[in-house]
PDB file of C-alpha atoms in Angstrom:
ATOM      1  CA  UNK A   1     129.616  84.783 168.343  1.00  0.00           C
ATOM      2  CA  UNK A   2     126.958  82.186 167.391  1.00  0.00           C
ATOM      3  CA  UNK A   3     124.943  82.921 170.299  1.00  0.00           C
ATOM      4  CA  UNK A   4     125.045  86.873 169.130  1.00  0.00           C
ATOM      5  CA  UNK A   5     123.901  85.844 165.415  1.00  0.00           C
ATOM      6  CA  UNK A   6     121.249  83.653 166.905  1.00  0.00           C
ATOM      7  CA  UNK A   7     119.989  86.395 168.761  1.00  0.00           C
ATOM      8  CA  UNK A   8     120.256  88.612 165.933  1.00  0.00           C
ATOM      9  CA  UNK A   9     118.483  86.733 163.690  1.00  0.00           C
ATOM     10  CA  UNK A  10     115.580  86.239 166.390  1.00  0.00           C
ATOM     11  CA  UNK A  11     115.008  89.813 166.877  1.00  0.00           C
ATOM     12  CA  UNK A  12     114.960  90.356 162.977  1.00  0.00           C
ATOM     13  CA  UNK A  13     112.646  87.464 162.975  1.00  0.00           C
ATOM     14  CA  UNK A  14     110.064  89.298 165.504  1.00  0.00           C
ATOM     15  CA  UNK A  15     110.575  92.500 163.992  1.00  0.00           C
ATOM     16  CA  UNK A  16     109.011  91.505 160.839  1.00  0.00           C
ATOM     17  CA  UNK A  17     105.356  92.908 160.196  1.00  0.00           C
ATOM     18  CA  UNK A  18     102.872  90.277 159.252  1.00  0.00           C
ATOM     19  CA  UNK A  19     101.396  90.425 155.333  1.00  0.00           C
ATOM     20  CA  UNK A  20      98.099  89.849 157.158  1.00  0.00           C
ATOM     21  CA  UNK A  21      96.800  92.727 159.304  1.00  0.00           C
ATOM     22  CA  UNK A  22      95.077  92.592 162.478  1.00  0.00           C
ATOM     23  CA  UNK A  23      91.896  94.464 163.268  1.00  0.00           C
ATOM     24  CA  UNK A  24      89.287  95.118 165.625  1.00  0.00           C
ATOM     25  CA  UNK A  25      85.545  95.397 164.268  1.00  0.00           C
ATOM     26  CA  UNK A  26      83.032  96.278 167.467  1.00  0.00           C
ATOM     27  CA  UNK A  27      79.698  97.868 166.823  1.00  0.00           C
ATOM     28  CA  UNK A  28      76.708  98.740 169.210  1.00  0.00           C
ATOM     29  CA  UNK A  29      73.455  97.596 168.101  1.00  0.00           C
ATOM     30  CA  UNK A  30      70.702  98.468 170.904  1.00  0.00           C
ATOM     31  CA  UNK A  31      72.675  97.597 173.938  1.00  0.00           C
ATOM     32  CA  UNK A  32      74.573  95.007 173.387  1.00  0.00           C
ATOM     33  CA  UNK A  33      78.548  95.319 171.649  1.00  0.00           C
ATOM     34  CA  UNK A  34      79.710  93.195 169.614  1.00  0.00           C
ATOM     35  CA  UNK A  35      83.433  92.770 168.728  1.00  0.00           C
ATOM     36  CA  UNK A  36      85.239  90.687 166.072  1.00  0.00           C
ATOM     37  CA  UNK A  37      88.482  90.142 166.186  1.00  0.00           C
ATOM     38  CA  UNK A  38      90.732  88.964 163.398  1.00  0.00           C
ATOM     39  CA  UNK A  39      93.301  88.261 161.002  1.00  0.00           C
ATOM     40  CA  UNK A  40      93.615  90.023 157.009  1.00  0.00           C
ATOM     41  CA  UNK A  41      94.877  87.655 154.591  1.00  0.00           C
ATOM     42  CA  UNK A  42      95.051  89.822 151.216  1.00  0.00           C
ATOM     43  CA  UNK A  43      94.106  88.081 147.894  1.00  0.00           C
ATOM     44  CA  UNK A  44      96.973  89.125 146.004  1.00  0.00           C
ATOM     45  CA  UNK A  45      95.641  87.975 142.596  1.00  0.00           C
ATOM     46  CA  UNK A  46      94.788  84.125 143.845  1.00  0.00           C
ATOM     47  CA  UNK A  47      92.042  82.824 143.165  1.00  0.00           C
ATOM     48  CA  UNK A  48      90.165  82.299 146.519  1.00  0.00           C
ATOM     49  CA  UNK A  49      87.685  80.162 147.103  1.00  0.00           C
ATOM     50  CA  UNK A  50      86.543  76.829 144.861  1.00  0.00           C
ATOM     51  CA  UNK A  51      88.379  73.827 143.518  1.00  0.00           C
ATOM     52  CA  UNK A  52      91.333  75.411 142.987  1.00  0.00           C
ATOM     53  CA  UNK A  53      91.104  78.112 145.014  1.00  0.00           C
ATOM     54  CA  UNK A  54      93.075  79.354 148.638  1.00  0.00           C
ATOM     55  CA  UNK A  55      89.859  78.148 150.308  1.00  0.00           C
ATOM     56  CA  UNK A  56      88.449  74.863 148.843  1.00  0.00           C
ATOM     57  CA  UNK A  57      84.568  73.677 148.448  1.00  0.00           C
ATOM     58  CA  UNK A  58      83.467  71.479 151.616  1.00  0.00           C
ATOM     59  CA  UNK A  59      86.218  71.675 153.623  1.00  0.00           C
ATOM     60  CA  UNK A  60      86.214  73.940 157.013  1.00  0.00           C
ATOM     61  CA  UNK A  61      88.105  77.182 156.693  1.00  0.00           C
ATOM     62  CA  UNK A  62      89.050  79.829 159.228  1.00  0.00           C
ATOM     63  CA  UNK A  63      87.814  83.027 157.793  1.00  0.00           C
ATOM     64  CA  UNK A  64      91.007  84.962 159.087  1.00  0.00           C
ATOM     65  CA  UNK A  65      94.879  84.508 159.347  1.00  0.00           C
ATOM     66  CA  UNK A  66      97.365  83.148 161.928  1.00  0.00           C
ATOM     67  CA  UNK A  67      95.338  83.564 165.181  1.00  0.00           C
ATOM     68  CA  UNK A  68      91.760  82.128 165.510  1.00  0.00           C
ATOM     69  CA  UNK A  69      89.133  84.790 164.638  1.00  0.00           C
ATOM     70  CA  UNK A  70      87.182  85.496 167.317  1.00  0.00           C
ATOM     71  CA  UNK A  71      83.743  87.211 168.173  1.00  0.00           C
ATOM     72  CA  UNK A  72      82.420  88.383 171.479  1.00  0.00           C
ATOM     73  CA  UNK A  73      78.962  89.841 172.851  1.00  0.00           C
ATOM     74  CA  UNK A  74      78.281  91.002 176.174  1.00  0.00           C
ATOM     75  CA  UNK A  75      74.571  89.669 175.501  1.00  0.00           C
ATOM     76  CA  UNK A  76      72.212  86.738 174.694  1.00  0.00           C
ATOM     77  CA  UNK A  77      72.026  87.470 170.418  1.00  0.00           C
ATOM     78  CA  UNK A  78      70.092  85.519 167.782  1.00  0.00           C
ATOM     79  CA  UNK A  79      72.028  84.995 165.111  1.00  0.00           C
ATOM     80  CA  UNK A  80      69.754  83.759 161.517  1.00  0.00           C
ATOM     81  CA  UNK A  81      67.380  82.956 163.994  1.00  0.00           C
ATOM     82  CA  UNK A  82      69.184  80.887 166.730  1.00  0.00           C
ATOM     83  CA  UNK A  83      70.150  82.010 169.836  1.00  0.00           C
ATOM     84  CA  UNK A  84      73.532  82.339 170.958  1.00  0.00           C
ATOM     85  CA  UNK A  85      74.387  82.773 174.907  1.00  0.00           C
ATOM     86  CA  UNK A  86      76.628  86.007 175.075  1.00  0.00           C
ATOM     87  CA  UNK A  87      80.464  84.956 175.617  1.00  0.00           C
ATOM     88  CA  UNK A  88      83.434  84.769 173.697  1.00  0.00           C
ATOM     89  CA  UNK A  89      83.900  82.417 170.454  1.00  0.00           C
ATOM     90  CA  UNK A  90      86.395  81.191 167.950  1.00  0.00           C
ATOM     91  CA  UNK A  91      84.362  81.598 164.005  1.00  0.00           C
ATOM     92  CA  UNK A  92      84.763  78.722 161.594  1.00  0.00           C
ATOM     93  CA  UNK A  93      82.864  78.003 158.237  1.00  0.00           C
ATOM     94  CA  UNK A  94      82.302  75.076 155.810  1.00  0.00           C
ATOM     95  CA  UNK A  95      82.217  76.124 152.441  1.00  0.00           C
ATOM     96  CA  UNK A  96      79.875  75.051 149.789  1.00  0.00           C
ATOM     97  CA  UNK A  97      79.751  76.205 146.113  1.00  0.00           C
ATOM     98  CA  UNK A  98      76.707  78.360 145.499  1.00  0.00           C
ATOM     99  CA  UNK A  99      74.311  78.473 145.981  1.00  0.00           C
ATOM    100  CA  UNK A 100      74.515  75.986 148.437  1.00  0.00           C
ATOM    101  CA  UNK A 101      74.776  78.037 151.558  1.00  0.00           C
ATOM    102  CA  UNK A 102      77.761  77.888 154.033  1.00  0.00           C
ATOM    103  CA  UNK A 103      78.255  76.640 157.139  1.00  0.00           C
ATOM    104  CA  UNK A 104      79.273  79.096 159.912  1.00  0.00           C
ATOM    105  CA  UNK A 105      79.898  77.447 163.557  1.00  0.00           C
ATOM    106  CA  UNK A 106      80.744  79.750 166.820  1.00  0.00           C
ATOM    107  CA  UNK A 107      83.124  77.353 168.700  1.00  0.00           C
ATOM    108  CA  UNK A 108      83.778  77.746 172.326  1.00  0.00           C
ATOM    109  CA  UNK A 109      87.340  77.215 172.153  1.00  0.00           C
ATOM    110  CA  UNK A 110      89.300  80.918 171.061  1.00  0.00           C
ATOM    111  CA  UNK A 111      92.857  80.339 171.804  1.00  0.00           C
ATOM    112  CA  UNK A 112      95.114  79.025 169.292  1.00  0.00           C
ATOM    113  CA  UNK A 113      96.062  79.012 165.722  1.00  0.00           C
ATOM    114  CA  UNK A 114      93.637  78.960 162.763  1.00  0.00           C
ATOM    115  CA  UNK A 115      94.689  75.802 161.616  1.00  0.00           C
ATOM    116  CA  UNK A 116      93.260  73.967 165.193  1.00  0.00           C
ATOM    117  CA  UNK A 117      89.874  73.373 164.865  1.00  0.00           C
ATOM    118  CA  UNK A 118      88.816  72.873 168.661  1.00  0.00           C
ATOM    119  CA  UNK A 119      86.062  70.028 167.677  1.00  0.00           C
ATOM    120  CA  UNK A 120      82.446  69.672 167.158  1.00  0.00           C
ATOM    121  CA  UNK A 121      81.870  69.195 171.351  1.00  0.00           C
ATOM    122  CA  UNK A 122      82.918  72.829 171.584  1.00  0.00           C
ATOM    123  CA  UNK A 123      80.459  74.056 169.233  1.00  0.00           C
ATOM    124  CA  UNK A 124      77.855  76.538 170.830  1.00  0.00           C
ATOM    125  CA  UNK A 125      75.675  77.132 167.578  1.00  0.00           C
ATOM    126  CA  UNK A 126      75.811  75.672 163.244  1.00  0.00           C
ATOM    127  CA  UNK A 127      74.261  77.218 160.932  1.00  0.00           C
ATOM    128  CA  UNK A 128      73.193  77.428 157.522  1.00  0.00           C
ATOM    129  CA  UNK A 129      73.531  80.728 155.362  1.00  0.00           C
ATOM    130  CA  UNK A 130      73.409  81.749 151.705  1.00  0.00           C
ATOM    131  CA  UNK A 131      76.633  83.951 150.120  1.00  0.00           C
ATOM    132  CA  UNK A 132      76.261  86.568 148.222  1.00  0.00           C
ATOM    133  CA  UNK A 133      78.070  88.136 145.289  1.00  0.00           C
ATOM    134  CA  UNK A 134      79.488  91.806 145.816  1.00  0.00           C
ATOM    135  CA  UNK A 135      82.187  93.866 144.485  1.00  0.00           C
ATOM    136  CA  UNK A 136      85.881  92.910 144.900  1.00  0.00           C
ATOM    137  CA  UNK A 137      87.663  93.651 148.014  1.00  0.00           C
ATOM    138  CA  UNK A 138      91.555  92.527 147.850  1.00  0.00           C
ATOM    139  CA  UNK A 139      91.393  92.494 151.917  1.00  0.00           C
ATOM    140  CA  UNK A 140      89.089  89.798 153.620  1.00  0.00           C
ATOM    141  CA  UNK A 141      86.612  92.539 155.954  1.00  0.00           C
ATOM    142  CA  UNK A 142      84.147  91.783 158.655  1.00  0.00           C
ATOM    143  CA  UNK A 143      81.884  94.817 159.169  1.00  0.00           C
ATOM    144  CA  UNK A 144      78.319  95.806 159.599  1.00  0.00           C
ATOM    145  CA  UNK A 145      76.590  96.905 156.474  1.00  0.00           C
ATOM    146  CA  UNK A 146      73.571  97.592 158.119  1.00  0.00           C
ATOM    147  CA  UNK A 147      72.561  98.261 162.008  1.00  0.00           C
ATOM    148  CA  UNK A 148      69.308  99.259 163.831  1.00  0.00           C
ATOM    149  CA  UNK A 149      68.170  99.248 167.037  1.00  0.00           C
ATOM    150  CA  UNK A 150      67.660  95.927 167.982  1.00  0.00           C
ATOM    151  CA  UNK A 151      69.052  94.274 165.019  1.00  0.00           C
ATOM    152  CA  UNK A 152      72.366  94.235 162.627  1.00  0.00           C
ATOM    153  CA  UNK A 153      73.782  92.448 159.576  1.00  0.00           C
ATOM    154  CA  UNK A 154      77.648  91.178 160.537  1.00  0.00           C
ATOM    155  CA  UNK A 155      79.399  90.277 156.742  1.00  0.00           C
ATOM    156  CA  UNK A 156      82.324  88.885 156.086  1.00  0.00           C
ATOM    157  CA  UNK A 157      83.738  89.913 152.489  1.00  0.00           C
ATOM    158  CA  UNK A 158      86.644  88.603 150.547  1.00  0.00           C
ATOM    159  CA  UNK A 159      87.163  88.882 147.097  1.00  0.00           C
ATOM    160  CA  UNK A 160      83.638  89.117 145.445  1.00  0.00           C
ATOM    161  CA  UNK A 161      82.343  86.261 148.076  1.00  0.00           C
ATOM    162  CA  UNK A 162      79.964  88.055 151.014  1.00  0.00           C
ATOM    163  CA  UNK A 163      78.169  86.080 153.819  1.00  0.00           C
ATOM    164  CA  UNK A 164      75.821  88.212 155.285  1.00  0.00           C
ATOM    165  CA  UNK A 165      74.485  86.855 158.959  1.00  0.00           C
ATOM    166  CA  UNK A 166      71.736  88.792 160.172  1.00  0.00           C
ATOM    167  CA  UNK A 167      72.170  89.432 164.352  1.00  0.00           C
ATOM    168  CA  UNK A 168      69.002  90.514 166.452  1.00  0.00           C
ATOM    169  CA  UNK A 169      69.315  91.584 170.021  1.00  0.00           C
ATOM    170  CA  UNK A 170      67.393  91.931 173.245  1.00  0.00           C
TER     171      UNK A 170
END
């Protein structure tokens, strides 16, 4: 009888659907697609980012939920100006309270839990880039507010907090 309740209660368990949604982002800009993969914590009336906030000032955050958020490109990109070998990467920030600008690493290591930061030796590029105030979105959202031919802006959105990274390709 245990056994059955046990069993029971596992199944309910992994029936549940997550509070935070996955999605799938992938957009063509020239040639090359680019896919983001991720998480959707919801704000749900906290306050998000700063002293007090979900996400706190300085410390490195996960800009997703539960799994690592990750980001692929099937070619050599620039991203703000640095170049970034195409592959397969986990997406990490440190936050700063603006307008200092934010820290965004692409980290080699993409399996695991958002919580397991893989290490600065599995870094592939840091950089340096300035938020942006926009309306509120209850959802955090990675999309592409503006694409061209050879060149794209990826942003990531959460509450009223955007940080706009501006992609060129080959």
């Amino acid at each position: 009888m245990l056994k059955r309740l046990t069993l029971l209660s596992l199944a309910a368990l992994l029936a549940q659907v997550p509070r935070s949604q996955h999605a799938t982002v992938t957009q063509r800009v020239g040639t090359t697609d680019i896919t983001i993969s991720y998480n959707r914590p919801v704000a749900r009336g906290r306050t998000l980012f700063g002293d007090d906030g979900v996400v706190h000032w300085g410390r490195l955050w996960h800009p997703g939920a539960d799994s690592v958020t990750t980001i692929s490109f099937n070619k050599e990109i620039t991203v703000e100006g640095h170049a970034l070998p195409a592959g397969r990467y986990s997406l990490w920030t440190i936050t700063a309270k603006p307008p200092e600008p934010w820290t965004v690493i692409f980290n080699r290591g993409v399996g695991g839990w958002h919580t397991n930061y893989p290490g600065e030796s599995q870094d592939a590029l840091r950089i340096k880039v300035a938020t942006e105030t926009g309306p509120h979105i209850e959802t955090l959202t990675w999309y592409f507010p503006m694409v061209d031919a050879d060149s794209a802006i990826l942003a990531l959105h959460w509450g009223t907090m955007v940080l706009p990274m501006r992609i060129r390709t080959q």
